[in-house]
Structures are given as structure tokens and as C-alpha cells.
XYZ file of C-alpha atoms in Angstrom:
560
model
C 0.000 0.000 0.000
C 1.126 3.579 -0.494
C 2.042 5.952 2.329
C -1.403 7.572 2.542
C -3.170 4.196 2.677
C -0.783 2.926 5.351
C -1.411 5.960 7.545
C -5.190 5.503 7.242
C -4.781 1.808 8.041
C -2.694 2.437 11.145
C -4.993 5.179 12.474
C -8.062 3.017 11.933
C -6.562 -0.055 13.560
C -4.544 1.380 16.436
C -5.789 4.093 18.815
C -4.039 7.364 19.354
C -1.658 7.436 22.258
C -3.098 6.054 25.463
C -2.157 3.432 28.057
C -2.461 0.702 25.429
C -0.723 2.328 22.458
C 2.397 4.416 21.924
C 3.582 6.018 18.659
C 7.305 6.823 18.392
C 9.554 8.136 15.650
C 12.587 6.038 16.610
C 14.307 6.653 13.270
C 17.589 5.091 14.339
C 16.607 1.507 15.030
C 20.024 0.488 16.344
C 19.854 3.050 19.158
C 16.120 2.692 19.791
C 15.965 -1.027 20.542
C 18.153 -1.073 23.633
C 19.122 2.445 24.619
C 18.497 4.593 27.645
C 16.376 3.114 30.419
C 12.882 4.546 30.351
C 13.000 5.771 26.766
C 13.929 2.837 24.512
C 11.830 0.100 22.944
C 12.269 -2.499 25.692
C 11.181 0.055 28.314
C 7.955 0.647 26.380
C 7.430 -3.110 25.995
C 7.714 -3.469 29.776
C 5.412 -0.530 30.516
C 2.646 -1.550 28.095
C 2.814 -5.224 29.117
C 2.546 -4.264 32.793
C -0.740 -2.472 32.132
C -3.197 -4.366 29.917
C -0.974 -4.998 26.916
C -1.239 -3.089 23.637
C 0.883 -1.801 20.786
C 4.027 0.227 20.057
C 4.193 1.783 16.573
C 7.624 3.027 15.463
C 8.573 4.963 12.351
C 5.811 7.551 12.948
C 6.274 11.098 14.182
C 5.039 11.406 17.771
C 2.846 14.511 17.588
C 1.495 14.452 14.031
C 1.504 10.664 13.503
C 3.048 11.360 10.110
C 4.976 8.411 8.666
C 8.707 9.105 8.617
C 10.020 5.570 8.418
C 12.725 3.677 10.316
C 16.353 4.298 9.429
C 19.681 2.611 10.145
C 18.422 -0.981 10.230
C 21.993 -2.258 10.434
C 20.912 -5.601 8.883
C 18.267 -6.095 11.570
C 15.193 -8.130 10.611
C 11.833 -8.594 12.314
C 12.827 -12.094 13.453
C 16.210 -11.297 14.957
C 14.893 -8.102 16.567
C 12.067 -10.058 18.178
C 14.513 -12.600 19.579
C 16.844 -9.877 20.816
C 14.029 -8.049 22.595
C 12.755 -11.227 24.264
C 16.231 -11.838 25.655
C 16.368 -8.338 27.155
C 12.773 -7.972 28.291
C 12.425 -10.481 31.112
C 9.106 -12.347 31.517
C 7.575 -11.004 28.279
C 5.262 -13.687 26.864
C 7.247 -15.134 23.964
C 4.245 -16.991 22.554
C 2.097 -13.868 22.100
C 4.693 -11.163 21.410
C 5.132 -10.416 17.708
C 6.473 -7.715 15.395
C 4.653 -6.676 12.210
C 6.424 -4.785 9.398
C 4.918 -2.454 6.761
C 6.785 -0.793 3.868
C 5.096 1.769 1.614
C 5.083 1.124 -2.118
C 5.550 4.757 -3.186
C 8.045 6.141 -0.645
C 9.713 2.927 0.621
C 9.235 3.957 4.269
C 9.113 1.181 6.840
C 6.920 1.111 9.962
C 7.019 -1.586 12.601
C 4.181 -2.438 14.993
C 5.038 -4.341 18.183
C 2.066 -6.349 19.454
C 2.602 -6.593 23.205
C 0.706 -9.135 25.340
C -0.399 -8.375 28.874
C 1.904 -9.609 31.615
C 1.208 -13.012 33.116
C -0.369 -13.237 36.568
C 2.181 -12.533 39.313
C 4.890 -11.830 36.712
C 5.797 -8.177 36.011
C 7.778 -7.591 32.820
C 11.249 -6.125 33.368
C 13.582 -4.037 31.194
C 16.962 -2.746 32.400
C 16.274 -4.772 35.589
C 13.262 -2.570 36.364
C 9.536 -3.003 35.911
C 8.003 0.004 34.087
C 4.538 1.476 33.795
C 2.791 4.264 31.898
C 1.946 7.430 33.830
C 0.166 9.929 31.609
C 2.570 10.457 28.691
C 5.655 9.268 30.551
C 7.298 6.018 31.511
C 8.176 5.611 35.170
C 9.548 2.810 37.275
C 6.603 0.780 38.490
C 5.075 2.129 41.688
C 4.875 -0.128 44.697
C 1.078 -0.340 44.727
C 1.001 -1.462 41.064
C 3.748 -4.015 41.675
C 1.883 -5.439 44.667
C -1.326 -5.626 42.652
C 0.412 -7.724 39.974
C 2.121 -9.987 42.503
C -1.201 -10.667 44.224
C -3.116 -11.485 41.040
C -4.773 -14.864 40.913
C -3.391 -17.313 38.393
C -5.730 -18.508 35.687
C -7.794 -21.157 37.446
C -8.055 -23.098 34.197
C -4.285 -23.694 34.136
C -3.866 -26.531 36.586
C -0.132 -26.670 35.970
C 0.540 -23.064 37.056
C -0.852 -23.355 40.576
C 1.569 -22.712 43.462
C 1.837 -25.712 45.795
C 1.602 -24.593 49.409
C 4.255 -26.172 51.598
C 6.508 -27.316 48.746
C 10.083 -25.979 48.728
C 13.262 -26.302 46.695
C 14.184 -29.255 48.901
C 11.351 -31.210 47.244
C 13.098 -31.067 43.858
C 15.445 -33.797 42.665
C 19.123 -32.683 42.382
C 19.823 -34.841 39.314
C 16.728 -33.502 37.559
C 17.727 -29.927 38.417
C 21.202 -30.459 36.967
C 19.799 -31.891 33.739
C 17.218 -29.088 33.516
C 19.933 -26.446 33.741
C 21.951 -28.292 31.086
C 18.953 -28.482 28.736
C 18.069 -24.820 29.336
C 21.654 -23.699 28.652
C 21.778 -25.745 25.454
C 18.527 -24.223 24.191
C 19.683 -20.670 24.987
C 23.330 -21.069 24.020
C 23.121 -18.039 21.676
C 21.302 -15.777 24.124
C 22.989 -12.730 25.617
C 22.673 -14.256 29.092
C 24.050 -17.690 28.078
C 27.341 -17.270 29.940
C 25.482 -16.364 33.164
C 23.275 -19.465 33.352
C 25.847 -21.581 35.177
C 26.238 -18.856 37.836
C 22.539 -18.467 38.658
C 21.395 -19.936 41.940
C 18.641 -22.579 41.771
C 15.800 -20.159 42.530
C 16.910 -17.694 39.851
C 17.337 -20.433 37.267
C 13.875 -21.896 37.916
C 12.193 -18.491 37.656
C 14.009 -17.632 34.434
C 13.170 -21.041 32.959
C 9.516 -20.309 33.828
C 9.186 -23.406 35.982
C 8.572 -21.612 39.294
C 6.761 -18.294 39.804
C 8.487 -15.681 41.950
C 10.144 -18.542 43.831
C 6.853 -20.418 44.352
C 6.963 -24.151 43.580
C 4.372 -24.866 40.906
C 2.736 -28.156 40.039
C 4.809 -28.005 36.859
C 8.011 -27.937 38.940
C 6.923 -31.025 40.894
C 5.895 -32.935 37.757
C 9.114 -32.299 35.870
C 11.685 -31.999 38.664
C 10.062 -33.203 41.887
C 11.442 -35.998 44.024
C 9.364 -39.187 43.887
C 8.420 -38.766 47.555
C 7.100 -35.256 46.847
C 4.257 -36.618 44.688
C 1.892 -36.346 47.654
C 1.801 -32.582 47.024
C 0.021 -33.168 43.707
C -3.778 -33.606 43.822
C -3.613 -35.963 40.834
C -2.147 -39.297 39.771
C 1.284 -38.244 38.470
C 2.322 -41.547 36.982
C 3.409 -43.157 33.714
C 2.689 -46.870 33.386
C 4.534 -49.048 30.870
C 2.845 -52.355 29.961
C 4.218 -55.177 27.835
C 1.476 -57.178 26.086
C 2.005 -60.366 24.065
C 3.580 -63.709 24.808
C 5.310 -62.029 27.730
C 3.481 -59.797 30.192
C 5.100 -57.101 32.314
C 4.468 -53.637 33.691
C 6.177 -50.894 35.669
C 5.098 -47.531 37.114
C 7.179 -44.354 36.831
C 6.600 -41.140 38.766
C 8.271 -37.720 38.916
C 10.680 -36.310 38.084
C 9.298 -36.792 34.565
C 12.371 -35.097 33.079
C 14.314 -38.231 34.106
C 11.659 -40.947 34.141
C 10.732 -40.602 30.457
C 14.221 -41.879 29.599
C 13.646 -44.837 31.924
C 10.402 -45.640 30.077
C 12.275 -45.414 26.776
C 14.808 -47.998 27.970
C 12.013 -50.474 28.803
C 10.889 -50.588 25.177
C 12.478 -53.271 23.022
C 13.769 -51.753 19.810
C 15.090 -54.254 17.272
C 16.161 -53.482 13.693
C 14.357 -54.450 10.479
C 15.616 -55.049 6.970
C 13.395 -53.853 4.120
C 14.093 -54.922 0.543
C 13.174 -52.509 -2.249
C 12.023 -54.207 -5.434
C 14.834 -55.036 -7.879
C 17.566 -54.047 -5.408
C 20.139 -56.345 -3.826
C 20.945 -54.166 -0.814
C 18.463 -53.959 2.044
C 17.345 -50.783 3.786
C 17.779 -51.259 7.542
C 15.617 -49.344 10.007
C 14.996 -49.594 13.745
C 11.580 -50.739 14.893
C 11.001 -47.357 16.558
C 12.648 -43.975 16.252
C 13.862 -42.889 19.704
C 12.867 -39.289 18.972
C 9.341 -40.389 18.102
C 8.975 -42.308 21.369
C 10.122 -39.329 23.444
C 8.036 -36.872 21.424
C 4.926 -38.985 21.951
C 5.639 -39.453 25.642
C 6.407 -35.772 26.253
C 3.217 -34.788 24.417
C 1.263 -37.028 26.788
C 2.813 -35.243 29.778
C 2.215 -31.770 28.347
C -1.402 -32.351 27.314
C -2.645 -34.700 30.024
C -5.795 -33.507 31.812
C -4.451 -34.075 35.322
C -7.757 -33.143 36.920
C -9.217 -36.399 35.563
C -6.810 -38.228 37.929
C -5.630 -40.790 35.368
C -2.189 -42.193 34.690
C -0.418 -41.941 31.342
C -0.282 -45.377 29.679
C 2.405 -46.669 27.337
C 1.474 -50.119 26.032
C 4.074 -52.098 24.102
C 2.501 -54.625 21.749
C 4.182 -56.912 19.238
C 3.726 -54.528 16.320
C 3.125 -51.087 17.867
C 3.370 -48.719 20.814
C 0.161 -47.231 22.179
C 0.295 -43.939 24.118
C -2.777 -42.803 26.065
C -3.359 -39.607 28.025
C -6.516 -38.315 29.678
C -8.468 -35.504 28.030
C -9.521 -35.144 24.400
C -7.339 -33.589 21.716
C -7.270 -29.966 22.842
C -7.425 -27.959 19.597
C -8.381 -29.177 16.139
C -7.719 -32.688 14.884
C -4.381 -34.560 14.977
C -4.258 -34.790 11.180
C -4.275 -30.963 11.022
C -0.732 -31.024 12.391
C 0.763 -33.744 10.155
C 2.197 -31.242 7.680
C 3.636 -28.892 10.339
C 1.839 -25.883 8.827
C -0.748 -25.468 11.627
C 0.205 -23.867 14.948
C -2.053 -24.335 18.000
C -3.272 -21.117 19.604
C -3.885 -22.500 23.105
C -2.905 -25.371 25.392
C -4.501 -27.318 28.199
C -1.517 -26.741 30.519
C 0.129 -23.489 29.320
C 2.633 -23.203 32.179
C 3.700 -26.829 31.898
C 3.990 -26.594 28.103
C 6.081 -23.440 28.390
C 8.450 -25.066 30.900
C 8.841 -28.145 28.703
C 9.704 -25.888 25.771
C 12.402 -24.153 27.822
C 13.889 -27.587 28.613
C 13.687 -28.723 24.951
C 11.183 -31.482 25.765
C 8.546 -30.262 23.293
C 7.855 -27.357 20.969
C 4.636 -25.325 20.926
C 4.481 -24.577 17.215
C 2.676 -27.764 16.198
C 5.842 -29.414 14.852
C 5.778 -32.402 17.225
C 3.151 -34.423 15.370
C 4.719 -33.430 12.057
C 8.113 -34.654 13.282
C 6.641 -38.056 14.193
C 4.807 -38.246 10.855
C 7.874 -37.471 8.779
C 9.994 -39.910 10.770
C 7.560 -42.771 10.186
C 7.344 -41.929 6.509
C 11.119 -41.791 6.078
C 11.378 -45.161 7.789
C 8.654 -46.585 5.457
C 6.337 -47.507 8.316
C 2.647 -46.638 8.829
C 1.968 -43.073 9.929
C 1.005 -42.146 13.522
C -2.584 -43.206 14.136
C -5.022 -41.283 16.374
C -8.184 -43.044 15.161
C -8.941 -44.667 18.542
C -9.007 -41.310 20.373
C -12.213 -40.053 21.967
C -13.589 -36.992 23.766
C -12.049 -38.087 27.084
C -8.663 -39.396 25.969
C -6.040 -39.208 23.237
C -4.771 -42.533 21.903
C -1.698 -42.507 19.670
C -0.472 -45.671 17.979
C 3.081 -45.756 16.617
C 3.626 -48.765 14.379
C 6.922 -50.634 14.488
C 5.842 -53.174 11.928
C 4.737 -53.303 8.296
C 0.968 -53.574 7.761
C 0.892 -53.806 3.974
C 4.084 -54.553 2.043
C 2.668 -52.734 -0.971
C 2.475 -49.495 1.019
C 5.978 -49.919 2.446
C 7.608 -50.757 -0.871
C 5.703 -47.939 -2.515
C 7.231 -45.452 -0.058
C 10.645 -46.974 -0.732
C 10.317 -46.532 -4.471
C 8.057 -43.464 -4.763
C 9.606 -40.948 -2.398
C 8.149 -38.143 -4.522
C 4.585 -38.794 -3.357
C 3.089 -35.731 -1.595
C 2.261 -36.115 2.079
C -1.506 -35.862 1.603
C -1.377 -38.806 -0.822
C 0.723 -40.851 1.621
C -1.788 -40.055 4.377
C -4.662 -41.337 2.240
C -2.809 -44.506 1.251
C -1.953 -45.029 4.922
C -5.663 -44.970 5.768
C -6.362 -47.428 2.974
C -3.761 -49.911 4.267
C -5.246 -49.609 7.769
C -8.767 -50.260 6.405
C -9.901 -46.848 7.639
C -12.536 -44.906 5.733
C -11.650 -42.211 3.219
C -13.982 -39.721 1.597
C -15.393 -40.214 -1.871
C -13.329 -37.261 -3.090
C -10.163 -38.810 -1.653
C -10.955 -42.150 -3.266
C -11.544 -40.413 -6.592
C -8.182 -38.650 -6.270
C -6.310 -41.902 -5.599
C -8.189 -43.722 -8.334
C -7.407 -40.942 -10.823
C -3.713 -41.363 -10.000
C -4.061 -45.103 -10.494
C -3.164 -45.898 -6.880
C -6.264 -47.806 -5.736
C -8.955 -50.107 -7.060
C -11.882 -51.868 -5.450
C -15.305 -50.874 -4.235
C -16.132 -48.628 -1.329
C -15.148 -49.202 1.431
C -12.802 -52.058 0.507
C -10.138 -50.307 -1.527
C -6.820 -51.974 -2.300
C -3.606 -51.223 -4.233
C -4.111 -50.854 -7.962
C -2.426 -52.972 -10.631
C 0.417 -50.560 -11.337
C 1.189 -50.394 -7.627
C 1.097 -54.159 -7.327
C 3.344 -54.522 -10.339
C 5.722 -51.859 -9.022
C 5.940 -53.580 -5.658
C 6.081 -57.109 -7.055
C 2.972 -58.230 -5.159
C 1.044 -59.522 -8.175
C -0.547 -62.386 -6.252
C -2.193 -60.008 -3.813
C -3.443 -57.920 -6.714
C -4.995 -60.945 -8.442
C -6.776 -61.935 -5.233
C -8.219 -58.443 -4.905
C -8.959 -57.823 -8.566
C -12.569 -58.321 -9.702
C -13.012 -60.405 -12.868
C -15.520 -59.326 -15.508
C -19.079 -60.579 -14.972
C -18.717 -62.689 -18.108
C -16.122 -64.820 -16.295
C -18.548 -65.755 -13.517
C -21.449 -66.275 -15.939
C -19.383 -68.669 -18.049
C -18.467 -70.618 -14.903
C -22.151 -71.059 -14.023
C -23.103 -72.062 -17.571
C -20.274 -74.601 -17.750
C -21.389 -76.100 -14.425
C -25.007 -76.477 -15.587
C -23.937 -77.979 -18.919
C -21.876 -80.585 -17.070
C -24.233 -81.431 -14.180
C -27.651 -80.476 -15.597
C -28.891 -78.497 -12.584
C -27.681 -76.825 -9.413
C -29.147 -75.646 -6.135
C -28.522 -72.020 -5.055
C -26.003 -73.309 -2.497
C -24.160 -75.223 -5.249
C -23.738 -72.036 -7.250
C -22.756 -70.023 -4.175
C -19.995 -72.497 -3.461
C -18.873 -72.197 -7.056
C -18.820 -68.387 -7.244
C -18.415 -66.757 -3.828
C -14.876 -67.855 -3.046
C -13.750 -66.617 -6.469
C -15.078 -63.088 -5.995
C -12.654 -60.314 -5.125
C -11.244 -60.335 -1.602
C -11.864 -56.598 -1.634
C -15.586 -57.346 -1.173
C -16.984 -58.131 2.257
C -19.417 -61.010 2.849
C -22.526 -58.907 2.294
C -21.173 -57.396 -0.907
C -20.310 -60.867 -2.208
C -23.884 -62.056 -1.554
C -25.264 -59.038 -3.418
C -22.872 -59.649 -6.297
C -24.011 -63.278 -6.491
C -27.755 -62.364 -6.510
C -27.158 -59.732 -9.194
C -25.403 -62.282 -11.393
C -28.310 -64.748 -11.181
C -30.828 -61.988 -11.817
C -28.932 -60.756 -14.899
C -28.574 -64.292 -16.329
C -32.234 -65.231 -15.802
C -34.007 -61.952 -16.617
C -31.788 -60.035 -19.010
C -29.601 -62.680 -20.683
C -32.259 -65.415 -20.299
C -29.533 -68.074 -20.271
C -30.716 -69.827 -17.090
C -34.062 -70.423 -15.383
C -35.295 -71.809 -12.103
C -37.435 -74.973 -11.910
C -39.525 -75.797 -8.862
C -40.450 -73.648 -5.880
C -38.707 -70.432 -4.992
C -37.211 -71.926 -1.850
C -36.222 -75.425 -3.036
C -36.060 -75.033 -6.806
C -32.962 -75.725 -8.884
C -31.261 -73.688 -11.559
C -31.043 -75.140 -15.086
C -30.103 -73.912 -18.546
C -32.894 -72.123 -20.379
C -34.331 -73.616 -23.556
C -32.275 -71.310 -25.768
C -29.070 -72.235 -23.958
C -29.855 -75.959 -24.248
C -30.329 -75.586 -27.977
C -26.821 -74.106 -28.189
C -25.469 -77.105 -26.334
């Protein structure tokens, strides 16, 4: 848009200066971002966040709101500026804070709008080691009464994981878990300005900065991730992961906090052998492990992050011969699992925001919707079935990770057709699992020559069977022309003279396509007899309807 249109847009969308919006010229971006305390960008971020949140517009003249544009970018981009500001503006909500850039078409002037979320309960936002607030047109260090009001705010009652646990102290946290947490936090923030200070922080400072505790208060999140096993009594829920082995051997074991350590123990209980897959017309095998370690941990950490702990259920990990089944209480929180397969969808909310945020800071999960996509891509690259959420319900999420081939055609197809788009692989995965697909999806696969068969019993098409070498399976699924079955019946009657309905069923039914279910085969059989007797008039029935026998019609006998 041109400069005039941009000015109209900004004035219509953002209010003139008030407690929720500030307009600043800030031509020299390099000096404006982190400059003098109380007058630079991070000071305004702190002040606006500590009120009700709002916006900071830069590149606009203060008094007239005329667009002047930002100068001296010094190779700064929206992304690296955002990261830099988050590092220097302590406790600013990283999930909600964003920077929007506009550049005019006619004058090439750039304006940035900082969208600033409100502070979290009990967590003032700091800049230059001070919490700021707006006072008329000025920024001032936060007054004591405002600071006390923020510190006394009630946490969101819907976030179970953020509640402070009365009576719990730092002594209730596991030393080994704390050491690993600091290591994980330092690794994640190794490029941050404060990276060299992390090792020097005391435990309380580290936990606050990692957003695990709140102003020194031990949260339920802290006890779940870092708590000693004997501190579980502080949690009004069943904080437990149960591993079960099902099959010829039966076994189980329970694991409690600290979950940061115990998830690795669960991982080590799972047997993980290696498979050899043989692409068609190749001498060398492709070797893959039964399960990808990253997929197991991703699935397990997702269960911890999204568990509805108020339902007082344990997390279940069931190891079967051909798959792992992960179950956590509470339905899928936003959207459908398949929405996240591609990695393009980002969730806007979480069941346990504080817990999810802490797990992000310790590199256990991400909150951009990439977790499910990571598992999906891993399974695809290893030529195994995709993650399956089909057994989930409104009160629980069930994730099945296959460590075994279901349909060799599907597996060999992925080996040899690595160019297939993900949405096509997802549809073929449903077909191999005998799950329903829409008519439009079936039409798409059929158009590409990837499936045959009748709804709902689709199966790999001829070219797929030929490509994968599984011609026998294709022949069993393929439907012969009706003429084939009619000739069989006529030949039988010519040889034996007559046949009961059961005689003809025995002759025809077991030769019909395996892609048809029992009911469909019965319908196919009745339609054949109807067509031969009424339309073709090659056979007729003698005797009663119930006990009569089928014979050749007069015209057919003449031909004999």
C-alpha cells in the first residue's frame, strides 16, 4: 500500500496514544531497541505489558503521527529483533509477542508495529532490571502499589499446571533432575545474551528464568518435571506413567516424577530391534529400527504436556508386538491430529500453558505444532505406517506408533516413490489400515491409479502391485468381468444339468474379489443370477422359490 493508505490503516486499527498504544519516531533503530532506560523500545514493551498490553508503533512522528520511516536498520530483521528483545525484556510472553512490518510502495518507508501481550499473573515484565509502567505520557519505574497488585493477582484457574503448591520448597526437587534441567536450558539458549550467566545463577533464579517456578513459588509443573518421587503427595492428581508389555510375555512398571528423568527410563524399557526392508529389484536392504527414539520421546512428552491431570488418570504406554500405544486423559485440545501432520498449523492455546512453556524451555517439546509433524515425517522416512489417532475419543487421546509393516505394498511404494506428496501418503496409509476415506479422496487416488476396489474395501491398484512385485495379492483383490462368472455357471449347468442355489454359491463366492466383504459378495451373487435369468435369459429356475434348482434355459440348451 502507499504511504497515505498505510497511515489511514494504522490510524483506523490502532488508537491514538493512550495506556495501550504508543507512537514513536525512533528513526535510528540500532539506538532505539536497547538504549536509555525509560526511553527505549524495551522500556515501552515493559510498561505496556505491565498495564493491559497493547501496541508500540515506530517509524511515525510522535505529535502528528506522520509516517517518517525507520532508518539505520543495520541488517536487523523482524525475526532477529524479536529474539533480541525477548532476551532483554524479562518475563515477556514469547508466545504472544510479535512484530509486524509495513513498507510503503511509493516512498519505501518502513513502519514496525510491536504487538505486546499483557503480563502473566504474578509476573511483572522487566527491562533494564526494572519493571516500568505508563503514567500519563511518561514512563516511570513501576510504583509499589502497582507491583503489589500484579504480585497478588490470581493465576488462571483453568491452568492446573501453574498453581503454586503450598508447603513445597526447593528441597522437594530432585538434584539430578535440576542439573539436567539447567543443562537443557543452557543448550537451548546457548546463543542468548545471558548464556554465559546461566551456570552462575542460583537454583531459585534459574527456575524463575526457565519459567518453571513463579516468583520462587513451587508450581505443580516444577513437581511434575523436577520433583522428588516422595514429593508426589503434594500433587492432587495421579502423576504416573505406566509401561505395559502385552504379548507372549506380560510385564508392567510404574514411573513417577521427576518426569524429566523418568521418560528416559520408560524409553529404555521398550524393546527396539532393527528391520531389513528390501526394495524391489535391489540387492541391498534398507535397515531401520523398529522405533525412532525421537518419536517415542516426542509422543511421551506430548502425553505429559497435554494430560488432563484433573481427571486423575495415569499416562499409559502399552508395548505390543507390532506397535506402541500412548494414552493420556483428556480429548485432543485444539483441532484434529491430522491438522498437524504437515507442520503448517500452529495451535493457539494449550490445556496446561505453564507446563507446556516449561517443557519448551527444557527442549522437551515445541509449541508450534511441529511435534506431530516430526513423528509423521519420521515414520514416513522409515517406510512404516503413519502415527494413528483413530482410537481417540472426547475423554482421551490414543496414539499408535507402528513398528511393523501392515501392507508390504504401502511400504515398498514409499521406498520406491519418495516423490509422493504427504496428503497422498496419508490417504494410502488410511487405505492400508482399512480406515474410511472420503469419496473425493478415493476419486483422487483412483485418478492417479493408486487404488482399485469398491467402497469401502479399496486396495492397491495394478500398477502399484506390479511396481511392488505383489502380483498375487493384486490378483486376489482384482474383480473379474461378470462374463467370467457367468461362463463358470453355464459350464457347471452344462456338465451337471442343474444346481441348487447353495451349489452355485460355493462355485462363485470364493472366487469373488477379496476386496468385497461377505454382504457385498452375496449381493454380487444375486445380481449375477438376476442378470442371467431376466436379461440374458440363459438360465431359469425350476420348482419352488425356496427349493427349486437352476437349469439352462431352452435357448441355452439348444446351443449345447
